[in-house]
């Protein structure tokens, strides 16, 4: 990880930083204190992360090499050097991943009754089951293709699993080739593992045990059926990763979990970036590299199964709860009193939700209530990545049909989403919703909801602002903050924000709220610089922030300046961090931690001490040029004292975490957590789950220990 | 207004020279408002009109698109159609094809556009400003102040002496209007300033004659450009206005003058539209500010739109006028003073006329607005003598018709000037073009008011205020004017009959002095 330069680099390269992030995810899989199926899940996530990384980032690096090999990253590394480092580190991580899968996880699962069987391990009943399955269902859909000598094979589609065979004619077979001559000699055949069939095939087994095998193993076992008259000389399984289109959305972390379900079929036949081949492929390795058109240095040897992500399906099998994390309920926020109208609750004081420790249901209920409340005049919201039958969409439909003015801003990715998402957007339109399909050249990433209601004393507006999407599924897996408020200032500015993104108005000047790309970066720099200016030896400045990525050089420089002025800067950054902490004279007052645990850390907040008048903001934006300059984002203040205290507590816990916090070193590497489960250990996510539980407890009647009895006082 | 919710929602759309702006507000009964929503989109209407005289097809189309969007926005607030006011100022007002535009807007959006005159812009802005700087009211009443708004087509200026309106003007100086001439000089901020200084000199001299600018202590700058500076370097004093020190203002403008428009967009974080007009507008403010002794600029957080909202909230015309009734009278007083009128006589005649007006309310059935017109007419009825005593009623008509009086619309001016015309000598007939051009109800107004004025004027024929007050009594077909007098009122008696002839014709009653 460290360079051999004598001069300490000022920035960590973005790609290398990302690799360390994936290493942290892998670390979770390696931990023995994590339940087995969760470890498997993490392994799958590591795989899909790599897929995306190669498809987008590594492809980009390769293109940079082709275009002159100029260093583009602020870290100053030339793309060719970078590519070498990426490949080296990736090999290390892939090796660790497979060792873990094959030496730890699969055996562990087998011991727990979930067994992966290779063809040579089938019991006889299983073997005949498989043979029948192959003949009836698999064989009919296989299409082996002969690879012609000297020609590349573009029909190997992106990320799909394939089997490769070298076959030669059997001695006694009588084979005529196309030109009428006796066919001799070997040739290469490629068979795509059909994606229409399940990759995991469950075998009949005795009760209490689940056995499964893999589709590709079955195909390889019966390969002879594909080449009558030929003999299979060697075989392997392989996968090609190709360059994805330039217009692809890079926000991979949003799809952290959805990644399993998505098949990213962008440019199916674009430039290959990576070739993964199963071990023991022998000469096939070289042959495939040649026909695919990739350099041998970019060939990765993987254990089996390749494309580990397919195993994710195992995690949803019933009855394996002891192999998973203990269930953590999503608590109902105690600030939402079920006996009171939600509107009254919000008016009384701001309500802060901390998902997924607290349930997202109140927000959905708010929408549903707004949809059926006759005093509600209008609903406006941003919908970034939601699914067709989400309760959110249904509530909006209902509201429009009830005559309210509903305006929805929908972010649709080019091409890919058109099939999946556009149908529900059209449904909304037919119901009377004003649907805005994004803004030219800018992605709308800010998350806001505005409800206008006519009440006795006039019109009132209710606003929900958040760091996460209006997606009930991700709300159970990502940590996020959401704020419900009826503050007139914030509501007014939320209105201005919507006027701008729905096209009624030019971009407004805002005070309370901050918008990117017109002011968020400026404000951020202002906050940091003000802390720098105010910092003194008696009262040093303090900045605590939580984000998913830090990659903007201007912001990094501002933080360096802050550190040099004595400001204590603590950052908890889940993913990429290009800032180098703890370097004397540059950043000795900056500490960076990264927390990887069962929930995906996703919230974004910044806290500044401001000489005793602290300010706290939450935001939809990470600190990357992409967010700050090329997207529409929203940053909002959290002013309610209780809400603030809760967010600050979360920040404190992040920095005090000893079980899941990796600590970034000056050379860009991360020190893993000490992994102790002593009584002093602090696991921030668990502590936050406990806090959420305790908050509901304090209003719970069953917690009483003594009855309040009505009677005459006893006589002594 | 309905009897339902205490407060209701109203909206104002303002079609200006550089943009179309919208405000949605919740209104209280006594004119307070709470801003609920706001939107604005640029469209170069002023540029079209000030350059070529008419609106281009593209601009009209753009405007209609924006208005359609606003309509949708209003629909979300469920603002009833009758609570939406659409106004248009100088750009539309001066365009040759404005009627086509108005018609097209009506057809395509259902919105009815009201074109307001320059002087009415003053009126509405004043309403809003007064509300915004209410905390400073006491201070304003002790010193002189100037309210100035530099727009795309015009600059509205109001001068107040110890809180009382002394002059109100709409000058044809505007950022868009000047832009065509100023554009080639853009590189040098000093040159622009010099050029504008020359242009403004005449106006400054006019204003100076009404109130010495050097004695102005409070400088109230209204408008988006002023608000921009306030946001940047001002201090929010109270809920509705900022204060900018003169030094900070000068420094800010100096910085701007050194930048190109593109730089301003980037550095000062404004749109291109706003950046173009910023330096010219601020330069005009500066040129006027320099003439005063004000050491700070007061920038209220309001515009003409809030004035329209307030007018709508207050409902009846009279309630609105009560707000600035005193200003109207003061403005008329000041105009009269310029023409060296006999203040004692005019004031007395006015008082008498108003007294008779009030007492004969049942006979004439005219409203408070008409009463105000009568008052103004009374104050100004003799100013024509400045030109010549003979025919001074006609001279007075001409002067008033072509003057600017705060709070008096063009229509009202027509009425007042006619009333002055007929305060003596001949009665109206079909050859009097100015009279004939009035609508029927306006003619009735003139006839009634003029007859009252004539009588009142007759009661002070001697210009000595000998008849102190009058009590009317209706007996049969006569109105008896019981006069409380001192001294010899034979002069007054003498000419009375001839002056009372109009009264008889109009009211069918004989007026008799007793």
Coordinates of N, CA and C in Angstrom, one line a residue, chain B residues 302-493:
Chain B
X302 N -39.2 43.5 0.7 CA -40.4 43.5 0.0 C -40.3 44.1 -1.4
X303 N -41.3 43.9 -2.1 CA -41.3 44.4 -3.5 C -42.7 44.9 -3.8
X304 N -43.0 45.3 -5.0 CA -44.3 45.7 -5.4 C -45.3 44.6 -5.3
X305 N -44.8 43.4 -5.3 CA -45.8 42.3 -5.2 C -46.4 42.2 -3.9
X306 N -45.6 42.5 -2.8 CA -46.2 42.5 -1.5 C -47.2 43.7 -1.4
X307 N -46.9 44.7 -2.1 CA -47.9 45.8 -2.1 C -49.2 45.4 -2.7
X308 N -49.1 44.7 -3.7 CA -50.4 44.2 -4.3 C -51.1 43.3 -3.4
X309 N -50.3 42.4 -2.7 CA -50.9 41.5 -1.8 C -51.7 42.3 -0.7
X310 N -51.0 43.3 -0.2 CA -51.6 44.1 0.9 C -52.9 44.8 0.4
X311 N -52.8 45.3 -0.8 CA -54.0 46.0 -1.3 C -55.1 45.0 -1.4
X312 N -54.8 43.8 -1.8 CA -55.8 42.8 -1.9 C -56.3 42.4 -0.6
X313 N -55.4 42.3 0.4 CA -55.8 41.9 1.7 C -56.7 42.9 2.4
X314 N -56.4 44.2 2.2 CA -57.2 45.2 2.8 C -58.5 45.4 2.1
X315 N -58.7 44.8 1.0 CA -60.0 44.7 0.4 C -60.4 46.0 -0.3
X316 N -61.2 46.8 0.4 CA -61.8 47.9 -0.2 C -60.8 49.0 -0.5
X317 N -61.1 49.8 -1.5 CA -60.1 50.8 -1.8 C -59.9 51.8 -0.7
X318 N -61.0 52.1 0.0 CA -60.8 53.1 1.1 C -59.9 52.6 2.2
X319 N -60.0 51.3 2.5 CA -59.1 50.8 3.6 C -57.7 51.0 3.2
X320 N -57.5 50.8 1.9 CA -56.1 50.9 1.4 C -55.7 52.4 1.5
X321 N -56.6 53.2 1.0 CA -56.2 54.6 1.0 C -56.0 55.2 2.4
X322 N -56.7 54.7 3.3 CA -56.5 55.2 4.7 C -55.0 55.0 5.1
X323 N -54.4 54.0 4.5 CA -53.0 53.7 4.8 C -52.1 54.9 4.5
X324 N -52.4 55.4 3.4 CA -51.5 56.5 2.9 C -52.2 57.7 2.5
X325 N -53.4 57.8 3.0 CA -54.2 59.0 2.7 C -53.5 60.3 3.0
X326 N -52.8 60.3 4.1 CA -52.1 61.5 4.5 C -51.0 61.8 3.5
X327 N -50.4 60.7 2.9 CA -49.4 60.9 1.9 C -49.9 61.6 0.6
X328 N -51.1 61.1 0.3 CA -51.7 61.7 -0.9 C -51.9 63.2 -0.8
X329 N -52.5 63.5 0.4 CA -52.8 64.9 0.6 C -51.5 65.7 0.7
X330 N -50.5 65.2 1.3 CA -49.2 65.8 1.4 C -48.6 66.0 0.0
X331 N -48.7 65.0 -0.8 CA -48.2 65.1 -2.1 C -48.9 66.2 -2.9
X332 N -50.2 66.3 -2.7 CA -50.9 67.3 -3.4 C -50.5 68.7 -2.9
X333 N -50.4 68.8 -1.6 CA -49.9 70.1 -0.9 C -48.6 70.5 -1.6
X334 N -47.8 69.6 -1.7 CA -46.4 69.9 -2.2 C -46.5 70.4 -3.6
X335 N -47.3 69.8 -4.4 CA -47.5 70.2 -5.8 C -48.0 71.6 -5.8
X336 N -49.0 71.9 -5.0 CA -49.6 73.2 -4.9 C -48.5 74.2 -4.5
X337 N -47.7 73.9 -3.5 CA -46.7 74.8 -3.0 C -45.7 75.2 -4.1
X338 N -45.5 74.2 -5.0 CA -44.6 74.6 -6.1 C -45.1 75.7 -6.9
X339 N -46.5 75.7 -7.0 CA -47.1 76.7 -7.8 C -47.5 77.9 -7.0
X340 N -46.9 78.1 -5.8 CA -47.1 79.2 -5.0 C -48.6 79.6 -4.8
X341 N -49.3 78.7 -4.4 CA -50.8 78.9 -4.2 C -51.0 79.6 -2.9
X342 N -52.2 80.1 -2.9 CA -52.7 80.8 -1.7 C -53.1 79.7 -0.7
X343 N -52.2 79.3 0.2 CA -52.5 78.1 1.0 C -53.7 78.3 1.9
X344 N -53.8 79.4 2.5 CA -54.9 79.6 3.4 C -56.2 79.5 2.7
X345 N -56.3 80.1 1.6 CA -57.6 80.1 0.8 C -57.9 78.7 0.4
X346 N -56.9 78.1 -0.2 CA -57.2 76.7 -0.7 C -57.6 75.8 0.4
X347 N -56.8 75.9 1.5 CA -57.1 75.0 2.6 C -58.5 75.2 3.1
X348 N -58.9 76.4 3.2 CA -60.2 76.8 3.8 C -61.3 76.3 2.8
X349 N -61.1 76.6 1.6 CA -62.1 76.1 0.6 C -62.3 74.6 0.7
X350 N -61.1 73.9 0.8 CA -61.2 72.5 0.9 C -62.0 72.0 2.1
X351 N -61.7 72.7 3.2 CA -62.4 72.3 4.4 C -63.9 72.5 4.3
X352 N -64.2 73.6 3.7 CA -65.6 73.9 3.6 C -66.3 72.8 2.6
X353 N -65.6 72.6 1.5 CA -66.1 71.6 0.6 C -66.3 70.3 1.2
X354 N -65.3 69.9 2.0 CA -65.5 68.6 2.6 C -66.6 68.6 3.6
X355 N -66.7 69.6 4.3 CA -67.8 69.7 5.3 C -69.1 69.6 4.7
X356 N -69.3 70.3 3.6 CA -70.6 70.2 2.8 C -70.8 68.8 2.3
X357 N -69.7 68.3 1.7 CA -69.7 66.9 1.2 C -70.2 65.9 2.3
X358 N -69.7 66.0 3.5 CA -70.1 65.1 4.5 C -71.5 65.3 4.9
X359 N -71.9 66.6 5.0 CA -73.3 66.8 5.4 C -74.3 66.4 4.4
X360 N -74.0 66.5 3.1 CA -74.9 66.2 2.1 C -74.7 64.8 1.6
X361 N -74.1 63.9 2.4 CA -73.8 62.6 2.0 C -75.0 61.9 1.3
X362 N -76.2 62.0 1.9 CA -77.3 61.3 1.4 C -77.8 61.8 0.0
X363 N -77.4 63.1 -0.2 CA -77.9 63.7 -1.5 C -77.0 63.2 -2.6
X364 N -75.7 63.2 -2.4 CA -74.8 62.9 -3.5 C -74.4 61.4 -3.6
X365 N -74.5 60.7 -2.4 CA -74.2 59.3 -2.3 C -72.8 58.9 -2.9
X366 N -71.8 59.7 -2.7 CA -70.5 59.4 -3.2 C -69.6 58.8 -2.2
X367 N -68.6 58.0 -2.6 CA -67.8 57.3 -1.6 C -66.6 58.1 -1.1
X368 N -65.8 57.4 -0.2 CA -64.7 58.1 0.4 C -63.6 58.4 -0.6
X369 N -63.5 57.6 -1.6 CA -62.5 57.9 -2.6 C -62.8 59.2 -3.3
X370 N -64.1 59.4 -3.6 CA -64.5 60.7 -4.2 C -64.2 61.8 -3.3
X371 N -64.4 61.6 -2.0 CA -64.1 62.6 -1.1 C -62.7 63.0 -1.1
X372 N -61.8 62.0 -1.3 CA -60.4 62.3 -1.4 C -60.1 63.1 -2.6
X373 N -60.8 62.8 -3.7 CA -60.5 63.5 -5.0 C -61.0 64.9 -4.8
X374 N -62.0 65.1 -4.1 CA -62.5 66.5 -3.8 C -61.5 67.3 -3.0
X375 N -60.9 66.6 -2.1 CA -59.9 67.2 -1.2 C -58.7 67.7 -2.1
X376 N -58.3 66.8 -2.9 CA -57.1 67.1 -3.7 C -57.4 68.2 -4.7
X377 N -58.6 68.1 -5.2 CA -59.1 69.2 -6.2 C -59.1 70.5 -5.4
X378 N -59.6 70.5 -4.2 CA -59.7 71.7 -3.4 C -58.3 72.3 -3.2
X379 N -57.4 71.5 -2.9 CA -56.0 72.0 -2.6 C -55.4 72.6 -3.9
X380 N -55.8 72.0 -5.0 CA -55.1 72.5 -6.2 C -55.9 73.4 -7.1
X381 N -57.1 73.8 -6.7 CA -58.0 74.4 -7.6 C -57.5 75.7 -8.2
X382 N -56.6 76.4 -7.5 CA -56.2 77.7 -7.9 C -54.8 77.7 -8.5
X383 N -54.1 76.6 -8.6 CA -52.7 76.7 -8.9 C -52.5 77.2 -10.3
X384 N -53.6 77.2 -11.1 CA -53.4 77.8 -12.5 C -53.1 79.3 -12.5
X385 N -53.3 79.9 -11.3 CA -53.0 81.4 -11.3 C -51.5 81.6 -11.4
X386 N -50.7 80.6 -11.2 CA -49.3 80.7 -11.3 C -49.0 81.1 -12.8
X387 N -49.8 80.6 -13.7 CA -49.5 81.0 -15.1 C -50.2 82.3 -15.4
X388 N -51.5 82.4 -15.1 CA -52.2 83.6 -15.4 C -53.5 83.5 -14.6
X389 N -53.9 84.7 -14.1 CA -55.2 84.7 -13.3 C -56.3 84.4 -14.3
X390 N -56.3 85.0 -15.4 CA -57.4 84.8 -16.4 C -57.3 83.4 -17.0
X391 N -58.4 82.8 -16.8 CA -58.4 81.4 -17.3 C -57.7 80.4 -16.4
X392 N -57.6 80.8 -15.2 CA -56.7 80.0 -14.3 C -57.3 78.6 -14.1
X393 N -58.6 78.5 -14.3 CA -59.2 77.1 -14.2 C -58.7 76.2 -15.2
X394 N -58.5 76.8 -16.4 CA -58.0 75.9 -17.5 C -56.5 75.6 -17.3
X395 N -55.8 76.6 -16.9 CA -54.4 76.4 -16.7 C -54.2 75.3 -15.6
X396 N -55.1 75.4 -14.5 CA -55.0 74.5 -13.5 C -55.3 73.0 -14.0
X397 N -56.3 73.0 -14.8 CA -56.6 71.6 -15.4 C -55.4 71.0 -16.1
X398 N -54.8 71.9 -16.9 CA -53.6 71.4 -17.7 C -52.5 70.9 -16.8
X399 N -52.2 71.8 -15.8 CA -51.0 71.5 -14.9 C -51.3 70.1 -14.2
X400 N -52.5 70.0 -13.6 CA -52.8 68.8 -12.8 C -52.8 67.6 -13.7
X401 N -53.4 67.7 -14.9 CA -53.5 66.6 -15.8 C -52.1 66.0 -16.1
X402 N -51.1 66.9 -16.1 CA -49.8 66.5 -16.5 C -48.8 66.4 -15.3
X403 N -49.3 66.3 -14.1 CA -48.4 66.2 -13.0 C -48.5 64.8 -12.4
X404 N -47.6 64.6 -11.5 CA -47.6 63.3 -10.8 C -47.9 63.5 -9.3
X405 N -49.0 62.9 -8.9 CA -49.4 63.1 -7.5 C -49.4 61.7 -6.9
X406 N -48.7 61.5 -5.8 CA -48.7 60.2 -5.2 C -50.0 59.6 -4.9
X407 N -50.3 58.4 -5.3 CA -51.5 57.7 -4.9 C -52.7 58.0 -5.8
X408 N -52.5 58.9 -6.8 CA -53.6 59.3 -7.7 C -53.3 58.7 -9.1
X409 N -54.2 57.9 -9.5 CA -54.1 57.2 -10.8 C -54.4 58.2 -11.9
X410 N -54.1 57.7 -13.1 CA -54.4 58.6 -14.3 C -55.8 58.9 -14.4
X411 N -56.6 57.9 -14.1 CA -58.1 58.1 -14.2 C -58.5 59.2 -13.2
X412 N -58.0 59.0 -12.0 CA -58.3 60.0 -10.9 C -57.8 61.4 -11.3
X413 N -56.7 61.5 -11.9 CA -56.1 62.8 -12.3 C -57.1 63.4 -13.3
X414 N -57.6 62.6 -14.1 CA -58.6 63.2 -15.1 C -59.8 63.8 -14.4
X415 N -60.2 63.1 -13.4 CA -61.4 63.6 -12.7 C -61.1 64.9 -12.0
X416 N -60.0 64.8 -11.3 CA -59.6 66.0 -10.5 C -59.4 67.2 -11.4
X417 N -58.7 67.0 -12.5 CA -58.4 68.1 -13.4 C -59.7 68.7 -13.9
X418 N -60.6 67.8 -14.2 CA -61.9 68.3 -14.7 C -62.6 69.1 -13.6
X419 N -62.6 68.6 -12.4 CA -63.2 69.3 -11.3 C -62.6 70.7 -11.2
X420 N -61.3 70.8 -11.3 CA -60.7 72.1 -11.2 C -61.1 73.0 -12.4
X421 N -61.2 72.4 -13.5 CA -61.7 73.1 -14.7 C -63.0 73.8 -14.5
X422 N -63.9 73.0 -13.8 CA -65.2 73.5 -13.7 C -65.5 74.2 -12.4
X423 N -64.5 74.6 -11.6 CA -64.8 75.2 -10.3 C -65.2 76.7 -10.5
X424 N -65.1 77.2 -11.7 CA -65.6 78.5 -12.0 C -65.9 78.6 -13.5
X425 N -66.7 79.6 -13.9 CA -67.0 79.9 -15.2 C -67.9 78.8 -15.8
X426 N -67.7 78.6 -17.1 CA -68.6 77.8 -17.9 C -68.8 76.4 -17.3
X427 N -70.0 75.9 -17.6 CA -70.3 74.5 -17.2 C -69.9 73.6 -18.4
X428 N -69.8 72.3 -18.1 CA -69.4 71.4 -19.2 C -70.3 71.4 -20.3
X429 N -69.8 71.3 -21.5 CA -70.6 71.1 -22.7 C -69.9 70.2 -23.7
X430 N -70.6 69.8 -24.7 CA -70.1 68.8 -25.6 C -68.9 69.1 -26.4
X431 N -68.5 70.4 -26.3 CA -67.2 70.7 -27.0 C -66.0 70.6 -26.2
X432 N -66.3 70.3 -24.9 CA -65.1 70.2 -24.0 C -64.6 68.7 -24.0
X433 N -63.6 68.6 -24.8 CA -63.1 67.2 -25.1 C -62.7 66.4 -23.9
X434 N -62.0 67.1 -22.9 CA -61.5 66.3 -21.7 C -62.7 65.8 -20.9
X435 N -63.8 66.5 -21.0 CA -64.9 66.1 -20.2 C -65.7 65.0 -20.9
X436 N -65.8 65.2 -22.2 CA -66.6 64.2 -23.0 C -65.9 62.9 -23.0
X437 N -64.6 62.9 -22.9 CA -63.8 61.7 -23.0 C -64.0 60.8 -21.8
X438 N -64.6 61.4 -20.7 CA -64.8 60.6 -19.5 C -65.9 59.6 -19.7
X439 N -65.9 58.6 -18.8 CA -67.0 57.6 -18.8 C -68.2 58.3 -18.1
X440 N -69.4 57.7 -18.3 CA -70.6 58.4 -17.8 C -70.5 58.6 -16.3
X441 N -70.1 57.5 -15.5 CA -70.1 57.7 -14.1 C -69.0 58.7 -13.6
X442 N -67.9 58.8 -14.4 CA -66.9 59.7 -14.1 C -67.4 61.2 -14.3
X443 N -68.2 61.3 -15.4 CA -68.7 62.6 -15.6 C -69.7 63.1 -14.5
X444 N -70.4 62.1 -14.0 CA -71.3 62.4 -12.9 C -70.5 62.9 -11.7
X445 N -69.4 62.1 -11.5 CA -68.5 62.5 -10.3 C -68.0 63.9 -10.5
X446 N -67.6 64.2 -11.7 CA -67.0 65.6 -11.9 C -68.1 66.6 -11.6
X447 N -69.3 66.3 -12.1 CA -70.3 67.3 -12.0 C -70.7 67.5 -10.5
X448 N -70.8 66.5 -9.8 CA -71.1 66.6 -8.3 C -70.0 67.3 -7.6
X449 N -68.8 66.8 -7.8 CA -67.7 67.4 -7.0 C -67.4 68.8 -7.4
X450 N -67.5 69.1 -8.7 CA -67.3 70.5 -9.1 C -68.3 71.4 -8.5
X451 N -69.5 71.0 -8.4 CA -70.6 71.9 -7.9 C -70.3 72.2 -6.4
X452 N -69.9 71.2 -5.7 CA -69.5 71.4 -4.3 C -68.4 72.4 -4.2
X453 N -67.4 72.1 -5.0 CA -66.2 73.0 -4.9 C -66.5 74.4 -5.3
X454 N -67.4 74.6 -6.3 CA -67.8 75.9 -6.6 C -68.4 76.7 -5.5
X455 N -69.3 76.0 -4.8 CA -69.9 76.6 -3.7 C -68.9 77.0 -2.6
X456 N -68.1 76.0 -2.3 CA -67.1 76.3 -1.3 C -66.2 77.4 -1.6
X457 N -65.8 77.5 -2.9 CA -65.0 78.5 -3.4 C -65.7 79.9 -3.3
X458 N -67.0 79.8 -3.6 CA -67.7 81.1 -3.4 C -67.8 81.6 -2.0
X459 N -67.8 80.7 -1.1 CA -67.9 81.0 0.3 C -66.6 81.7 0.8
X460 N -65.5 81.6 0.0 CA -64.3 82.3 0.4 C -63.8 83.2 -0.7
X461 N -64.8 83.8 -1.4 CA -64.5 84.6 -2.5 C -63.5 85.7 -2.2
X462 N -63.6 86.2 -1.0 CA -62.7 87.3 -0.6 C -61.3 86.8 -0.2
X463 N -61.1 85.6 -0.2 CA -59.8 85.0 0.2 C -59.4 85.4 1.6
X464 N -60.4 85.7 2.4 CA -60.0 86.1 3.8 C -60.6 85.2 4.8
X465 N -61.2 84.1 4.4 CA -61.7 83.1 5.3 C -62.7 83.7 6.3
X466 N -63.5 84.5 5.8 CA -64.5 85.2 6.8 C -65.5 84.2 7.2
X467 N -66.0 83.4 6.3 CA -67.0 82.3 6.7 C -66.2 81.2 7.2
X468 N -66.4 81.0 8.6 CA -65.6 80.0 9.2 C -66.1 78.6 9.0
X469 N -67.4 78.4 9.1 CA -67.9 77.1 8.9 C -69.4 77.2 8.4
X470 N -69.9 76.1 8.0 CA -71.2 76.0 7.4 C -72.0 74.8 7.9
X471 N -73.3 75.1 8.1 CA -74.1 73.9 8.5 C -75.2 73.9 7.4
X472 N -75.5 72.7 6.9 CA -76.5 72.6 5.8 C -77.8 72.2 6.4
X473 N -78.9 72.7 5.8 CA -80.2 72.2 6.3 C -81.1 72.2 5.0
X474 N -81.7 71.0 4.9 CA -82.6 70.9 3.7 C -84.0 71.2 4.1
X475 N -84.6 72.2 3.4 CA -86.0 72.5 3.7 C -86.7 72.6 2.3
X476 N -87.6 71.7 2.1 CA -88.3 71.6 0.9 C -87.4 71.4 -0.3
X477 N -87.4 72.2 -1.2 CA -86.5 72.1 -2.4 C -85.2 72.9 -2.2
X478 N -84.9 73.3 -1.1 CA -83.7 74.2 -0.9 C -82.7 73.6 0.1
X479 N -81.5 73.9 -0.2 CA -80.5 73.6 0.8 C -80.0 75.0 1.4
X480 N -80.3 75.1 2.7 CA -79.9 76.4 3.3 C -78.5 76.2 4.0
X481 N -77.6 77.1 3.6 CA -76.3 77.0 4.2 C -76.2 78.1 5.3
X482 N -76.3 77.5 6.6 CA -76.2 78.4 7.7 C -74.7 78.8 7.9
X483 N -74.3 80.0 7.7 CA -72.9 80.3 7.8 C -72.5 80.9 9.2
X484 N -71.4 80.5 9.7 CA -70.9 81.1 10.9 C -69.8 82.0 10.4
X485 N -70.0 83.2 10.5 CA -69.0 84.1 9.9 C -68.6 85.3 10.8
X486 N -67.6 85.9 10.4 CA -67.2 87.2 11.1 C -66.9 88.2 10.1
X487 N -67.2 89.4 10.4 CA -66.9 90.5 9.4 C -68.0 90.5 8.4
X488 N -67.6 91.2 7.3 CA -68.6 91.5 6.3 C -68.5 90.5 5.1
X489 N -69.6 89.7 4.9 CA -69.5 88.7 3.9 C -70.3 89.1 2.6
X490 N -70.3 90.4 2.4 CA -71.1 90.8 1.2 C -70.4 90.3 -0.1
X491 N -69.1 90.2 -0.1 CA -68.5 89.7 -1.4 C -68.9 88.3 -1.6
X492 N -68.9 87.6 -0.5 CA -69.2 86.2 -0.7 C -70.7 86.0 -1.1
X493 N -71.5 86.8 -0.5 CA -72.9 86.7 -0.9 C -73.1 87.1 -2.4

